[in-house]
mmCIF file of C-alpha atoms in Angstrom:
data_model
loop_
_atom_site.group_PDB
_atom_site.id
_atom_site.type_symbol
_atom_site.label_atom_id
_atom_site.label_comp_id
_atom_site.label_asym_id
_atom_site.label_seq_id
_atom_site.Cartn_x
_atom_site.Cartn_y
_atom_site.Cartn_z
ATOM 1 C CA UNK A 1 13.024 91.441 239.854
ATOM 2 C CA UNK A 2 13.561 94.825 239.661
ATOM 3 C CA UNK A 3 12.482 97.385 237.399
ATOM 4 C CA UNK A 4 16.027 98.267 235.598
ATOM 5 C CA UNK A 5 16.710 94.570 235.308
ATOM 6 C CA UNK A 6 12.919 94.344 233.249
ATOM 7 C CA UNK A 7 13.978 97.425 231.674
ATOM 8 C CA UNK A 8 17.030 95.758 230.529
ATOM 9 C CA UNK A 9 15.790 92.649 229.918
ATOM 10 C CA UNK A 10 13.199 94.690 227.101
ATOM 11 C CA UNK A 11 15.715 96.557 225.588
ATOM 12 C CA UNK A 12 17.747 93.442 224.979
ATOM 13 C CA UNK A 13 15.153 91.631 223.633
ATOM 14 C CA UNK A 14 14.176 94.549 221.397
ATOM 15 C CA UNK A 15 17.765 94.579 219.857
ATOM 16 C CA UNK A 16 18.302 90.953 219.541
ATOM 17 C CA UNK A 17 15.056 90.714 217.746
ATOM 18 C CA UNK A 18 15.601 93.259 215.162
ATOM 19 C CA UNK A 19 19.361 91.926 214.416
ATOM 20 C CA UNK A 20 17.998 88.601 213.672
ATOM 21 C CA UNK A 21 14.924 89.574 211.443
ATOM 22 C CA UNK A 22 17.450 91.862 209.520
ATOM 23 C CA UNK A 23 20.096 88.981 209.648
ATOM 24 C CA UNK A 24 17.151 85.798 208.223
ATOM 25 C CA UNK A 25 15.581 88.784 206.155
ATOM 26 C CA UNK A 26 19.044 89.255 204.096
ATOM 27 C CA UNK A 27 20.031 85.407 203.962
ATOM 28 C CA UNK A 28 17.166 84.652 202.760
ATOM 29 C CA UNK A 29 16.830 87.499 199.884
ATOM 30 C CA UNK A 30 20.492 86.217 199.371
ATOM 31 C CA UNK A 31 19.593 82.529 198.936
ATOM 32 C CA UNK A 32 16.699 83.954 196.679
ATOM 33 C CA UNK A 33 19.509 85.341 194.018
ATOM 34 C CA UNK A 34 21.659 83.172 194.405
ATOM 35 C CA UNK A 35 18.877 80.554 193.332
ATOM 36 C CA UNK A 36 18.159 82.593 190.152
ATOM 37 C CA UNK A 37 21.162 82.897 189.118
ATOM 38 C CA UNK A 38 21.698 79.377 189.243
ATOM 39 C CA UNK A 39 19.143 78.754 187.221
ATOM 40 C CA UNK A 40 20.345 81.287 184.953
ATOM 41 C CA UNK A 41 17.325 83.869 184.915
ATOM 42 C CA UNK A 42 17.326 87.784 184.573
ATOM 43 C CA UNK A 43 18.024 89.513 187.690
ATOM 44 C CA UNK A 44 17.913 92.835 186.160
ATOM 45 C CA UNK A 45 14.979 93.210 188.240
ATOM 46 C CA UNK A 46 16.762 93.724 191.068
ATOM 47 C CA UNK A 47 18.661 96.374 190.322
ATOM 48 C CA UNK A 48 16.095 98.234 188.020
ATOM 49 C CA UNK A 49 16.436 102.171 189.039
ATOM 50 C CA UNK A 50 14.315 103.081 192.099
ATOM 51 C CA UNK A 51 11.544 105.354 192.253
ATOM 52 C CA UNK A 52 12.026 108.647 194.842
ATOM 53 C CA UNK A 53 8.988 108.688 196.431
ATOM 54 C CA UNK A 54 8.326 112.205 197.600
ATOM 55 C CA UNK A 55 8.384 111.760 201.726
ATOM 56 C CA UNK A 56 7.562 115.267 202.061
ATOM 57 C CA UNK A 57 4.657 115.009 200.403
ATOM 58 C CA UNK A 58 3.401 112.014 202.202
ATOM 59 C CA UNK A 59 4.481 113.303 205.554
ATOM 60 C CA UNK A 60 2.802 116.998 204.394
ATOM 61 C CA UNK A 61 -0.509 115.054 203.731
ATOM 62 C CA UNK A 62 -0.598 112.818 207.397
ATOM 63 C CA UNK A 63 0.253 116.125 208.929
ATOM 64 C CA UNK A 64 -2.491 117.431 207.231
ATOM 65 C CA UNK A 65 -4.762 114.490 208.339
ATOM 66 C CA UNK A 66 -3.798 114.316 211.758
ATOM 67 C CA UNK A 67 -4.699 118.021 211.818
ATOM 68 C CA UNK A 68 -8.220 117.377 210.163
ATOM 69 C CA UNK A 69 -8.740 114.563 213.402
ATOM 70 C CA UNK A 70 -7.638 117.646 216.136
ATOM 71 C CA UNK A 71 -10.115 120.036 214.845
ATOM 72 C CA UNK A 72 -12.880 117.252 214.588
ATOM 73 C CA UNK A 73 -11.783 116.038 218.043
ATOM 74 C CA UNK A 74 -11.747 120.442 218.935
ATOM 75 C CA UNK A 75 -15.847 120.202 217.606
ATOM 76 C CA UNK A 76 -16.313 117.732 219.200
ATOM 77 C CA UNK A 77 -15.397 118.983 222.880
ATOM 78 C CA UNK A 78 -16.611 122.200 222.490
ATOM 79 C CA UNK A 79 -20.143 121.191 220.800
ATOM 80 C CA UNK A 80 -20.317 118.123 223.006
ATOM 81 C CA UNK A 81 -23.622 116.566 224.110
ATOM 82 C CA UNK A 82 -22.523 113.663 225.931
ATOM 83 C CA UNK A 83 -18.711 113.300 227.633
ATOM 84 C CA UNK A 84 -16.389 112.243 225.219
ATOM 85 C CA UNK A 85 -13.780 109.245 226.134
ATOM 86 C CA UNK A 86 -9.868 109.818 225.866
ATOM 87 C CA UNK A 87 -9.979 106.987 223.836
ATOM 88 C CA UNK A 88 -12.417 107.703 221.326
ATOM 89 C CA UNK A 89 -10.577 111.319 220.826
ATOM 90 C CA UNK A 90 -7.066 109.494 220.002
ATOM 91 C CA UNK A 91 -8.904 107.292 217.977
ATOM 92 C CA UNK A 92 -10.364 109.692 216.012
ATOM 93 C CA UNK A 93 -7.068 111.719 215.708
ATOM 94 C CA UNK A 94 -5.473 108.046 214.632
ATOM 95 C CA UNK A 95 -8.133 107.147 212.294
ATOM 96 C CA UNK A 96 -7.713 110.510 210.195
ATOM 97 C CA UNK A 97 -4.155 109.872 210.143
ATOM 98 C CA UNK A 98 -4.345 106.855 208.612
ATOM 99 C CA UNK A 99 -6.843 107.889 205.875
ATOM 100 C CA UNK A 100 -4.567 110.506 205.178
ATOM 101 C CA UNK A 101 -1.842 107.735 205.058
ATOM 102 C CA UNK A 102 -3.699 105.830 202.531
ATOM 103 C CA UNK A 103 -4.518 108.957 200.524
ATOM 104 C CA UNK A 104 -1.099 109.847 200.305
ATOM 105 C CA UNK A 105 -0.434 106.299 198.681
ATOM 106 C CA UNK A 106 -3.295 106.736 196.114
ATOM 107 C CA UNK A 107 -1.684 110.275 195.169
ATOM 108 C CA UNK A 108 1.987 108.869 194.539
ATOM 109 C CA UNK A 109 0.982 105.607 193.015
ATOM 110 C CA UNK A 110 0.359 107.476 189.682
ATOM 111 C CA UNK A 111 4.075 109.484 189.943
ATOM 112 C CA UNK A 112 5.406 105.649 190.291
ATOM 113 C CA UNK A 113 3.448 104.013 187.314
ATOM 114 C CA UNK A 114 4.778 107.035 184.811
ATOM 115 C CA UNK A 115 8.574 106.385 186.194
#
């Protein structure tokens, strides 16, 4: 095989997959509803009003992370001892991000629970 026919084979496969977890992931929230309203239950809890979750300030605080993880990685290859790995450098960068990630969900939690 050649390479655009693998190409094209991915990028196929990567379409058809996300249409059918979208497609079983509505049915099944459908058949979900439909089930409780059968059995006659509230279903003002799915259309209760929505909390806006600030996206700026999430993506303000992994920019902010990923930043802390460049100048740790910059330390670290200026101050460095022993040769440092590619890998453990993205990983570093990476692992800062996410912290940041997770901080950023401990910070907005509180603006949801008031809403």
């Amino acid at each position: 095989m050649n390479e655009e026919t693998v190409i094209a084979i991915m990028v196929v496969s990567l379409f058809s997959t996300i249409f059918f977890t979208l497609y079983y992931y509505f049915q099944a929230r459908n058949k979900e509803r439909m089930a409780l309203i059968e059995a006659g239950l509230d279903l003002s809890q799915f259309y209760k009003k929505k909390v806006q979750i600030s996206q700026w300030l999430r993506l303000g605080i992994l920019a902010v992370g990923i930043g802390i993880g460049l100048f740790i990685v910059g330390l670290m290859t200026q101050y460095q001892v022993q040769p440092i790995t590619a890998v453990l450098k993205v990983s570093i960068i990476v692992l800062c991000g996410g912290i940041a990630m997770v901080l950023a969900s401990y910070i907005d939690k509180p603006k949801q629970d008031r809403d």
